[in-house]
Tab-separated table of C-alpha atoms in Angstrom:
chain	number	residue	atom	x	y	z
A	10	UNK	CA	-207.115	-6.770	-31.340
A	11	UNK	CA	-206.331	-5.400	-34.955
A	12	UNK	CA	-204.473	-2.392	-35.033
A	13	UNK	CA	-205.504	-1.899	-38.294
A	14	UNK	CA	-208.723	-2.407	-38.494
A	15	UNK	CA	-210.436	1.346	-39.090
A	16	UNK	CA	-207.156	1.974	-41.661
A	17	UNK	CA	-209.588	1.160	-43.930
A	18	UNK	CA	-211.605	3.645	-45.460
A	19	UNK	CA	-214.797	1.945	-45.355
A	20	UNK	CA	-214.991	1.166	-41.773
A	21	UNK	CA	-213.143	4.715	-41.195
A	22	UNK	CA	-215.791	6.440	-42.357
A	23	UNK	CA	-218.438	5.499	-40.324
A	24	UNK	CA	-215.836	5.606	-36.777
A	25	UNK	CA	-215.107	9.193	-38.465
A	26	UNK	CA	-218.926	9.932	-38.391
A	27	UNK	CA	-219.539	8.626	-34.923
A	28	UNK	CA	-215.974	11.327	-33.869
A	29	UNK	CA	-216.581	14.405	-35.395
A	30	UNK	CA	-219.563	15.518	-33.756
A	31	UNK	CA	-218.335	14.524	-30.632
A	32	UNK	CA	-215.299	17.159	-31.634
A	33	UNK	CA	-216.951	19.581	-32.656
A	34	UNK	CA	-219.412	19.603	-29.452
A	35	UNK	CA	-215.967	19.872	-27.572
A	36	UNK	CA	-215.051	22.441	-29.236
A	37	UNK	CA	-218.238	24.586	-29.001
A	38	UNK	CA	-218.260	23.702	-25.310
A	39	UNK	CA	-213.830	24.228	-24.977
A	40	UNK	CA	-214.523	27.907	-27.090
A	41	UNK	CA	-217.380	28.853	-24.863
A	42	UNK	CA	-215.712	28.913	-21.449
A	43	UNK	CA	-212.170	29.762	-23.270
A	44	UNK	CA	-213.881	33.330	-24.213
A	45	UNK	CA	-215.853	33.556	-21.432
A	46	UNK	CA	-212.843	33.476	-18.686
A	47	UNK	CA	-210.485	35.550	-21.574
A	48	UNK	CA	-213.409	38.296	-22.409
A	49	UNK	CA	-214.843	38.550	-18.430
A	50	UNK	CA	-212.414	36.861	-15.930
A	51	UNK	CA	-209.365	37.448	-17.603
A	52	UNK	CA	-207.693	41.054	-15.363
A	53	UNK	CA	-206.698	43.852	-17.962
A	54	UNK	CA	-202.891	43.564	-19.359
A	55	UNK	CA	-200.272	45.560	-17.807
A	56	UNK	CA	-198.959	46.898	-20.526
A	57	UNK	CA	-201.072	46.365	-23.576
A	58	UNK	CA	-204.751	47.328	-22.035
A	59	UNK	CA	-207.204	45.216	-23.396
A	60	UNK	CA	-205.888	44.866	-26.992
A	61	UNK	CA	-204.017	42.082	-25.629
A	62	UNK	CA	-207.239	39.861	-25.632
A	63	UNK	CA	-206.672	38.383	-28.939
A	64	UNK	CA	-204.136	36.191	-27.984
A	65	UNK	CA	-206.911	33.917	-26.941
A	66	UNK	CA	-207.377	33.645	-30.680
A	67	UNK	CA	-204.248	34.282	-32.381
A	68	UNK	CA	-201.790	32.578	-30.096
A	69	UNK	CA	-203.632	29.218	-30.185
A	70	UNK	CA	-203.707	29.411	-33.954
A	71	UNK	CA	-200.214	29.526	-34.572
A	72	UNK	CA	-199.912	27.036	-32.358
A	73	UNK	CA	-201.865	25.239	-34.461
A	74	UNK	CA	-200.509	26.266	-37.530
A	75	UNK	CA	-197.732	24.596	-36.856
A	76	UNK	CA	-198.494	21.723	-35.238
A	77	UNK	CA	-200.800	20.864	-38.011
A	78	UNK	CA	-198.019	20.732	-40.724
A	79	UNK	CA	-196.386	18.374	-38.459
A	80	UNK	CA	-199.091	15.593	-38.398
A	81	UNK	CA	-199.278	16.669	-42.224
A	82	UNK	CA	-196.276	15.948	-42.577
A	83	UNK	CA	-196.484	12.856	-40.611
A	84	UNK	CA	-199.307	11.370	-42.791
A	85	UNK	CA	-197.118	12.122	-45.663
A	86	UNK	CA	-194.845	10.074	-44.500
A	87	UNK	CA	-197.087	7.170	-43.270
A	88	UNK	CA	-198.366	7.333	-46.993
A	89	UNK	CA	-195.668	7.004	-48.473
A	90	UNK	CA	-193.998	4.558	-46.395
A	91	UNK	CA	-196.979	2.203	-45.761
A	92	UNK	CA	-198.734	2.721	-49.476
A	93	UNK	CA	-201.929	3.900	-47.218
A	94	UNK	CA	-204.632	5.253	-48.164
A	95	UNK	CA	-206.186	6.600	-45.597
A	96	UNK	CA	-203.428	8.217	-44.255
A	97	UNK	CA	-202.985	10.387	-48.252
A	98	UNK	CA	-206.703	11.445	-47.484
A	99	UNK	CA	-206.279	12.498	-43.723
A	100	UNK	CA	-203.385	14.621	-44.603
A	101	UNK	CA	-205.256	15.970	-47.616
A	102	UNK	CA	-207.848	16.970	-45.001
A	103	UNK	CA	-205.535	18.159	-42.621
A	104	UNK	CA	-204.286	20.918	-45.185
A	105	UNK	CA	-207.418	23.624	-46.082
A	106	UNK	CA	-207.468	24.008	-41.469
A	107	UNK	CA	-203.983	24.434	-41.339
A	108	UNK	CA	-203.454	26.994	-43.817
A	109	UNK	CA	-206.790	28.659	-42.182
A	110	UNK	CA	-205.501	28.606	-38.952
A	111	UNK	CA	-202.181	30.102	-40.433
A	112	UNK	CA	-204.003	32.787	-41.984
A	113	UNK	CA	-205.836	33.508	-38.741
A	114	UNK	CA	-202.738	33.816	-37.259
A	115	UNK	CA	-201.217	35.869	-38.902
A	116	UNK	CA	-204.454	38.358	-39.369
A	117	UNK	CA	-205.008	38.425	-36.209
A	118	UNK	CA	-201.117	39.065	-35.659
A	119	UNK	CA	-201.669	42.208	-38.157
A	120	UNK	CA	-204.601	44.070	-35.832
A	121	UNK	CA	-202.248	42.908	-32.765
A	122	UNK	CA	-199.925	45.045	-33.935
A	123	UNK	CA	-201.242	47.981	-34.935
A	124	UNK	CA	-202.066	49.192	-31.180
A	125	UNK	CA	-199.482	47.429	-29.558
A	126	UNK	CA	-196.591	47.870	-32.124
A	127	UNK	CA	-197.715	50.970	-34.307
A	128	UNK	CA	-198.171	48.939	-37.745
A	129	UNK	CA	-199.683	45.959	-39.263
A	130	UNK	CA	-197.043	44.493	-40.402
A	131	UNK	CA	-193.217	44.216	-40.765
A	132	UNK	CA	-190.708	42.153	-42.077
A	133	UNK	CA	-189.954	40.158	-38.776
A	134	UNK	CA	-188.427	36.721	-38.761
A	135	UNK	CA	-191.379	35.055	-37.134
A	136	UNK	CA	-193.918	37.064	-39.572
A	137	UNK	CA	-192.237	36.066	-42.787
A	138	UNK	CA	-191.936	32.786	-42.076
A	139	UNK	CA	-195.482	32.293	-40.614
A	140	UNK	CA	-195.901	33.650	-44.272
A	141	UNK	CA	-194.080	31.444	-45.686
A	142	UNK	CA	-195.931	28.551	-44.031
A	143	UNK	CA	-199.123	29.589	-45.306
A	144	UNK	CA	-197.221	29.271	-49.088
A	145	UNK	CA	-196.231	25.552	-48.085
A	146	UNK	CA	-199.635	25.257	-47.389
A	147	UNK	CA	-201.079	26.859	-50.217
A	148	UNK	CA	-198.089	24.681	-52.352
A	149	UNK	CA	-198.371	21.561	-50.769
A	150	UNK	CA	-202.860	22.058	-51.504
A	151	UNK	CA	-201.835	23.098	-54.921
A	152	UNK	CA	-199.608	20.197	-55.914
A	153	UNK	CA	-201.909	17.177	-54.302
A	154	UNK	CA	-204.735	18.980	-57.128
A	155	UNK	CA	-202.338	19.043	-60.396
A	156	UNK	CA	-202.210	15.806	-61.245
A	157	UNK	CA	-205.168	13.711	-63.285
A	158	UNK	CA	-204.325	10.102	-60.820
A	159	UNK	CA	-205.825	11.520	-57.449
A	160	UNK	CA	-202.803	8.537	-55.998
A	161	UNK	CA	-199.739	10.667	-58.172
A	162	UNK	CA	-200.944	14.121	-56.382
A	163	UNK	CA	-200.760	11.564	-52.895
A	164	UNK	CA	-197.306	10.947	-53.096
A	165	UNK	CA	-195.767	14.043	-54.780
A	166	UNK	CA	-197.857	16.054	-51.914
A	167	UNK	CA	-196.200	14.000	-48.856
A	168	UNK	CA	-192.635	14.326	-50.089
A	169	UNK	CA	-193.261	18.011	-50.449
A	170	UNK	CA	-194.621	18.028	-46.548
A	171	UNK	CA	-191.730	16.151	-45.722
A	172	UNK	CA	-189.431	18.567	-47.886
A	173	UNK	CA	-191.420	21.115	-46.504
A	174	UNK	CA	-190.531	20.759	-42.786
A	175	UNK	CA	-187.659	22.458	-42.604
A	176	UNK	CA	-189.595	25.540	-42.344
A	177	UNK	CA	-190.885	24.822	-38.978
A	178	UNK	CA	-187.975	25.148	-36.630
A	179	UNK	CA	-186.676	27.853	-38.095
A	180	UNK	CA	-191.034	29.712	-37.128
A	181	UNK	CA	-190.494	27.984	-33.578
A	182	UNK	CA	-187.262	29.182	-32.744
A	183	UNK	CA	-187.399	32.392	-34.820
A	184	UNK	CA	-188.468	34.400	-31.823
A	185	UNK	CA	-185.068	33.100	-29.993
A	186	UNK	CA	-182.278	33.661	-33.225
A	187	UNK	CA	-183.357	36.957	-34.026
A	188	UNK	CA	-184.517	39.982	-32.070
A	189	UNK	CA	-186.657	41.323	-33.845
A	190	UNK	CA	-190.569	42.847	-32.804
A	191	UNK	CA	-192.797	39.922	-32.075
A	192	UNK	CA	-192.731	39.246	-28.803
A	193	UNK	CA	-190.691	36.598	-27.071
A	194	UNK	CA	-192.842	33.254	-25.756
A	195	UNK	CA	-194.284	34.245	-22.829
A	196	UNK	CA	-195.323	29.759	-22.157
A	197	UNK	CA	-192.520	27.589	-21.278
A	198	UNK	CA	-192.287	23.874	-20.270
A	199	UNK	CA	-191.109	25.397	-16.803
A	200	UNK	CA	-193.543	27.968	-16.244
A	201	UNK	CA	-194.998	31.310	-17.518
A	202	UNK	CA	-194.499	34.662	-16.791
A	203	UNK	CA	-198.807	35.804	-17.537
A	204	UNK	CA	-201.267	35.907	-14.849
A	205	UNK	CA	-202.888	32.415	-14.501
A	206	UNK	CA	-206.474	33.573	-15.940
A	207	UNK	CA	-205.017	34.614	-18.835
A	208	UNK	CA	-202.698	31.703	-18.920
A	209	UNK	CA	-205.946	29.291	-18.597
A	210	UNK	CA	-207.950	30.865	-20.839
A	211	UNK	CA	-205.776	30.796	-23.744
A	212	UNK	CA	-204.883	27.127	-22.750
A	213	UNK	CA	-208.752	26.581	-23.159
A	214	UNK	CA	-209.000	28.713	-26.585
A	215	UNK	CA	-205.890	26.204	-27.847
A	216	UNK	CA	-208.328	22.861	-26.683
A	217	UNK	CA	-210.767	24.541	-28.002
A	218	UNK	CA	-209.300	25.266	-31.908
A	219	UNK	CA	-207.483	21.558	-31.646
A	220	UNK	CA	-210.674	20.272	-31.246
A	221	UNK	CA	-212.177	22.345	-33.893
A	222	UNK	CA	-209.515	21.336	-36.318
A	223	UNK	CA	-209.787	17.172	-35.951
A	224	UNK	CA	-213.461	17.385	-36.166
A	225	UNK	CA	-213.094	19.699	-39.361
A	226	UNK	CA	-210.378	16.753	-40.702
A	227	UNK	CA	-212.455	14.086	-40.474
A	228	UNK	CA	-215.976	15.639	-41.699
A	229	UNK	CA	-213.647	16.266	-44.209
A	230	UNK	CA	-211.770	12.688	-44.892
A	231	UNK	CA	-215.843	11.438	-45.226
A	232	UNK	CA	-216.040	13.413	-48.355
A	233	UNK	CA	-213.127	12.904	-50.097
A	234	UNK	CA	-213.406	8.863	-48.877
A	235	UNK	CA	-216.584	8.924	-50.697
A	236	UNK	CA	-215.212	10.900	-53.499
A	237	UNK	CA	-212.530	8.240	-53.921
A	238	UNK	CA	-214.707	5.202	-53.472
A	239	UNK	CA	-218.116	6.267	-55.168
A	240	UNK	CA	-217.512	3.195	-57.754
A	241	UNK	CA	-217.441	1.171	-54.659
A	242	UNK	CA	-220.182	-1.409	-53.455
A	243	UNK	CA	-220.308	0.025	-49.721
A	244	UNK	CA	-220.795	3.182	-51.149
A	245	UNK	CA	-223.446	2.213	-53.350
A	246	UNK	CA	-225.296	0.620	-50.771
A	247	UNK	CA	-224.851	3.847	-48.391
A	248	UNK	CA	-226.560	5.618	-51.338
A	249	UNK	CA	-229.172	3.130	-51.903
A	250	UNK	CA	-230.438	3.062	-48.003
A	251	UNK	CA	-229.385	7.375	-47.977
B	26	UNK	CA	-176.662	32.664	-71.551
B	27	UNK	CA	-180.568	33.701	-71.100
B	28	UNK	CA	-180.151	33.222	-67.530
B	29	UNK	CA	-177.297	35.849	-67.804
B	30	UNK	CA	-179.124	38.187	-69.518
B	31	UNK	CA	-182.114	37.781	-67.451
B	32	UNK	CA	-180.106	38.340	-64.727
B	33	UNK	CA	-178.110	41.023	-65.522
B	34	UNK	CA	-181.895	43.083	-66.781
B	35	UNK	CA	-183.696	42.294	-63.954
B	36	UNK	CA	-180.377	44.167	-61.643
B	37	UNK	CA	-180.751	46.710	-64.461
B	38	UNK	CA	-184.512	47.344	-63.607
B	39	UNK	CA	-183.961	48.082	-59.928
B	40	UNK	CA	-181.840	51.261	-60.457
B	41	UNK	CA	-184.515	52.220	-63.072
B	42	UNK	CA	-187.397	51.834	-60.677
B	43	UNK	CA	-185.969	53.326	-57.292
B	44	UNK	CA	-183.182	56.191	-58.350
B	45	UNK	CA	-179.860	56.053	-58.836
B	46	UNK	CA	-178.725	57.679	-55.392
B	47	UNK	CA	-175.662	55.870	-54.491
B	48	UNK	CA	-176.205	55.061	-50.698
B	49	UNK	CA	-179.179	53.906	-51.853
B	50	UNK	CA	-178.097	51.672	-54.406
B	51	UNK	CA	-174.557	50.229	-52.033
B	52	UNK	CA	-177.561	49.623	-49.238
B	53	UNK	CA	-179.733	47.434	-51.403
B	54	UNK	CA	-177.248	46.125	-53.797
B	55	UNK	CA	-176.804	42.188	-51.703
B	56	UNK	CA	-180.096	41.720	-51.311
B	57	UNK	CA	-180.770	42.548	-55.025
B	58	UNK	CA	-178.285	40.965	-56.794
B	59	UNK	CA	-179.613	37.888	-54.131
B	60	UNK	CA	-183.293	38.329	-55.744
B	61	UNK	CA	-181.548	38.278	-59.106
B	62	UNK	CA	-179.614	34.899	-58.809
B	63	UNK	CA	-182.862	33.552	-57.177
B	64	UNK	CA	-185.104	33.965	-60.270
B	65	UNK	CA	-182.290	33.396	-62.619
B	66	UNK	CA	-181.961	29.644	-61.239
B	67	UNK	CA	-185.618	29.449	-60.951
B	68	UNK	CA	-186.266	30.238	-64.403
B	69	UNK	CA	-184.345	27.192	-65.863
B	70	UNK	CA	-186.268	24.793	-63.592
B	71	UNK	CA	-189.348	23.953	-65.783
B	72	UNK	CA	-186.964	21.984	-68.338
B	73	UNK	CA	-184.485	20.586	-65.581
B	74	UNK	CA	-186.004	17.411	-65.881
B	75	UNK	CA	-189.086	17.904	-68.611
B	76	UNK	CA	-187.156	17.266	-72.009
B	77	UNK	CA	-186.047	13.665	-70.448
B	78	UNK	CA	-189.616	12.843	-68.772
B	79	UNK	CA	-191.054	13.061	-72.143
B	80	UNK	CA	-188.612	11.844	-74.907
B	81	UNK	CA	-188.356	8.131	-72.321
B	82	UNK	CA	-184.664	9.067	-70.987
B	83	UNK	CA	-185.799	9.180	-67.794
B	84	UNK	CA	-187.230	6.032	-67.659
B	85	UNK	CA	-184.767	4.605	-69.092
B	86	UNK	CA	-182.430	6.255	-66.420
B	87	UNK	CA	-184.572	4.805	-63.416
B	88	UNK	CA	-184.379	1.369	-64.915
B	89	UNK	CA	-181.038	1.581	-65.479
B	90	UNK	CA	-179.381	-0.899	-62.247
B	91	UNK	CA	-177.182	2.496	-61.862
B	92	UNK	CA	-178.783	4.395	-58.572
B	93	UNK	CA	-180.954	7.112	-59.694
B	94	UNK	CA	-179.606	9.318	-56.662
B	95	UNK	CA	-175.533	9.285	-58.801
B	96	UNK	CA	-177.636	10.601	-61.945
B	97	UNK	CA	-179.527	12.925	-60.093
B	98	UNK	CA	-176.160	14.343	-58.630
B	99	UNK	CA	-175.298	14.710	-62.346
B	100	UNK	CA	-178.398	16.550	-63.965
B	101	UNK	CA	-178.098	18.881	-60.701
B	102	UNK	CA	-174.294	19.617	-61.061
B	103	UNK	CA	-175.589	20.605	-64.672
B	104	UNK	CA	-177.774	23.054	-63.257
B	105	UNK	CA	-175.560	24.307	-61.280
B	106	UNK	CA	-172.636	24.837	-63.721
B	107	UNK	CA	-175.083	26.223	-66.402
B	108	UNK	CA	-176.655	28.862	-63.550
B	109	UNK	CA	-175.593	29.105	-60.387
B	110	UNK	CA	-171.781	29.126	-61.063
B	111	UNK	CA	-171.774	31.663	-63.923
B	112	UNK	CA	-174.278	34.298	-61.487
B	113	UNK	CA	-171.790	34.490	-58.788
B	114	UNK	CA	-169.113	34.970	-61.139
B	115	UNK	CA	-171.369	37.146	-62.395
B	116	UNK	CA	-171.635	38.819	-59.410
B	117	UNK	CA	-168.997	41.177	-58.829
B	118	UNK	CA	-169.512	42.871	-61.985
B	119	UNK	CA	-173.248	43.938	-60.938
B	120	UNK	CA	-171.985	44.600	-57.205
B	121	UNK	CA	-169.277	46.919	-58.594
B	122	UNK	CA	-172.229	48.662	-60.596
B	123	UNK	CA	-174.130	48.928	-57.127
B	124	UNK	CA	-170.963	50.853	-55.515
B	125	UNK	CA	-170.451	48.174	-53.176
B	126	UNK	CA	-166.819	47.765	-51.502
B	127	UNK	CA	-164.505	45.167	-51.606
B	128	UNK	CA	-164.609	43.370	-48.741
B	129	UNK	CA	-168.597	42.678	-49.330
B	130	UNK	CA	-168.222	41.614	-52.767
B	131	UNK	CA	-166.018	39.001	-51.834
B	132	UNK	CA	-168.458	37.935	-49.269
B	133	UNK	CA	-171.306	38.357	-51.546
B	134	UNK	CA	-169.392	36.000	-53.770
B	135	UNK	CA	-168.399	33.536	-51.314
B	136	UNK	CA	-172.156	33.556	-49.871
B	137	UNK	CA	-173.326	33.356	-53.552
B	138	UNK	CA	-170.830	29.783	-54.076
B	139	UNK	CA	-172.279	28.172	-50.662
B	140	UNK	CA	-176.066	29.030	-51.728
B	141	UNK	CA	-175.584	29.036	-55.037
B	142	UNK	CA	-176.671	24.980	-55.097
B	143	UNK	CA	-178.267	25.268	-52.684
B	144	UNK	CA	-181.145	27.074	-55.074
B	145	UNK	CA	-179.930	23.878	-57.542
B	146	UNK	CA	-180.756	21.229	-55.001
B	147	UNK	CA	-184.199	22.021	-53.668
B	148	UNK	CA	-185.323	23.472	-56.752
B	149	UNK	CA	-184.599	19.986	-58.600
B	150	UNK	CA	-186.546	18.851	-55.894
B	151	UNK	CA	-189.556	20.799	-56.383
B	152	UNK	CA	-188.606	20.306	-60.016
B	153	UNK	CA	-189.203	16.395	-59.991
B	154	UNK	CA	-192.077	16.951	-58.141
B	155	UNK	CA	-193.739	19.350	-60.808
B	156	UNK	CA	-193.106	16.398	-63.557
B	157	UNK	CA	-196.176	15.622	-65.486
B	158	UNK	CA	-198.974	18.304	-62.962
B	159	UNK	CA	-201.447	21.250	-64.686
B	160	UNK	CA	-200.175	24.887	-64.106
B	161	UNK	CA	-196.194	24.237	-64.682
B	162	UNK	CA	-194.426	27.023	-64.144
B	163	UNK	CA	-196.353	29.008	-61.423
B	164	UNK	CA	-196.826	25.808	-59.857
B	165	UNK	CA	-193.069	25.687	-59.360
B	166	UNK	CA	-192.711	28.754	-58.116
B	167	UNK	CA	-195.396	27.885	-55.512
B	168	UNK	CA	-193.112	25.158	-54.662
B	169	UNK	CA	-190.081	26.111	-55.303
B	170	UNK	CA	-189.297	29.776	-53.934
B	171	UNK	CA	-190.995	29.274	-50.189
B	172	UNK	CA	-188.251	26.690	-49.959
B	173	UNK	CA	-185.402	29.073	-50.852
B	174	UNK	CA	-186.532	31.883	-48.517
B	175	UNK	CA	-183.741	30.417	-46.199
B	176	UNK	CA	-181.100	30.384	-48.513
B	177	UNK	CA	-182.070	34.183	-49.352
B	178	UNK	CA	-182.551	35.587	-45.621
B	179	UNK	CA	-178.707	34.194	-44.241
B	180	UNK	CA	-177.588	34.130	-48.068
B	181	UNK	CA	-177.875	38.390	-48.364
B	182	UNK	CA	-177.581	38.545	-44.405
B	183	UNK	CA	-173.767	37.165	-45.446
B	184	UNK	CA	-173.404	40.973	-47.147
B	185	UNK	CA	-175.668	42.909	-45.246
B	186	UNK	CA	-173.606	41.860	-41.579
B	187	UNK	CA	-169.740	42.189	-43.569
B	188	UNK	CA	-171.309	46.077	-44.586
B	189	UNK	CA	-172.240	46.884	-41.205
B	190	UNK	CA	-168.779	45.804	-39.857
B	191	UNK	CA	-169.580	42.331	-38.064
B	192	UNK	CA	-168.786	39.071	-39.311
B	193	UNK	CA	-170.131	37.198	-41.205
B	194	UNK	CA	-169.245	33.793	-39.907
B	195	UNK	CA	-172.655	32.858	-38.894
B	196	UNK	CA	-174.005	33.248	-42.298
B	197	UNK	CA	-171.623	31.243	-44.470
B	198	UNK	CA	-172.167	28.788	-41.975
B	199	UNK	CA	-175.553	28.179	-41.797
B	200	UNK	CA	-175.102	28.450	-45.585
B	201	UNK	CA	-172.561	25.546	-45.206
B	202	UNK	CA	-174.285	23.594	-42.852
B	203	UNK	CA	-177.768	24.119	-45.795
B	204	UNK	CA	-174.946	23.249	-48.677
B	205	UNK	CA	-174.436	19.620	-46.931
B	206	UNK	CA	-177.538	18.624	-45.252
B	207	UNK	CA	-179.401	19.227	-49.137
B	208	UNK	CA	-176.850	17.553	-50.779
B	209	UNK	CA	-177.291	14.871	-48.194
B	210	UNK	CA	-180.825	14.280	-48.418
B	211	UNK	CA	-182.178	16.337	-51.599
B	212	UNK	CA	-181.005	13.685	-54.161
B	213	UNK	CA	-182.780	10.647	-52.716
B	214	UNK	CA	-185.427	12.925	-52.431
B	215	UNK	CA	-185.062	13.697	-56.001
B	216	UNK	CA	-184.621	10.080	-56.863
B	217	UNK	CA	-188.241	8.928	-55.172
B	218	UNK	CA	-189.969	12.167	-56.804
B	219	UNK	CA	-188.748	10.505	-59.985
B	220	UNK	CA	-189.887	7.347	-59.450
B	221	UNK	CA	-193.231	9.056	-58.181
B	222	UNK	CA	-193.942	10.732	-61.770
B	223	UNK	CA	-192.909	7.332	-63.700
B	224	UNK	CA	-195.517	5.402	-61.654
């Protein structure tokens, strides 16, 4: 078996085209079930009332914002080490989705904070580091698009992604290192302090967000491939047949 | 010199903008001095590699048989000597103007001495990455300032802990660890970024 078969943009284009609808469909089904569990099955929280229900979007979005940055840095490393065009395009395709999830996490957090903490925003360690993550995504996107030669943008932004990864542990451990307003984590590897249906709803939504992120990245990557490979024979053949 | 003038002016603007009550000034002093140092260090970053890039010196340096990381260390050290060190030495004067007590002043200088080299190293990496990019200065701000945040948090935290009567040692230890990490990793990152810029 040739492990690098799909690392060529032309073969990956077809694969991504077949996989993306599957991931979008999975995301829709998981989100439907997850939202049903979250809104109709999960009980009202003892201390936060109904307002806690935003965790079904907030927590998965926050997880995805960090996870996607990690994946982005991994693809960046691959593109630098192996000089692979496809890895660089995947890194670029992930960045807007990551920025979107970071924004959702901040925005939904603000609407959660108002009823439970009495304020939309505090300069708390986790909130601030998540805001810095949003600017890291913006910086990555801006640098990737700031060069006339796209390959230079690929390499420079990949290096920036690797440097920026030092921020991830700071976000992840901020609720343990600083004892500030943001509550500690309710989900640990050893178990959870949440009601089981709440946890189920959250995990379903997390998988829905994950599947959506994969589908969106694959779709965006297809567009990038067409844009970059516009002069190759297989893209022209594709245009003729379409 | 311009960096220092900028630093003094930034520090002078805060009392004009938010009032001159001594307790308030003593409270915000360390933070203002840190933000001023950060902005002043950032100000001289765009010119760090750009003239060498424009006249071809950079290309000669990269092509020379000597390791590029050594030459990069020299450039970063020059940046620190011309911005970070004077900012650190000037900080007690500004601190006195903000009415900070002596022990807080000493802590502020110690934190700046540990923190400003990190700013030069990280900023050098960002300046190298942004070489030849469109929208230079603003792009550099977007790249560098988020990466400066941890330095700012721990640096200002050290002086804050000292003025609150707590131990500033954890903050200084974190700054020292950051400095060691940055000194080990960033010269190679800057070298790689310069090679990318010259491709």
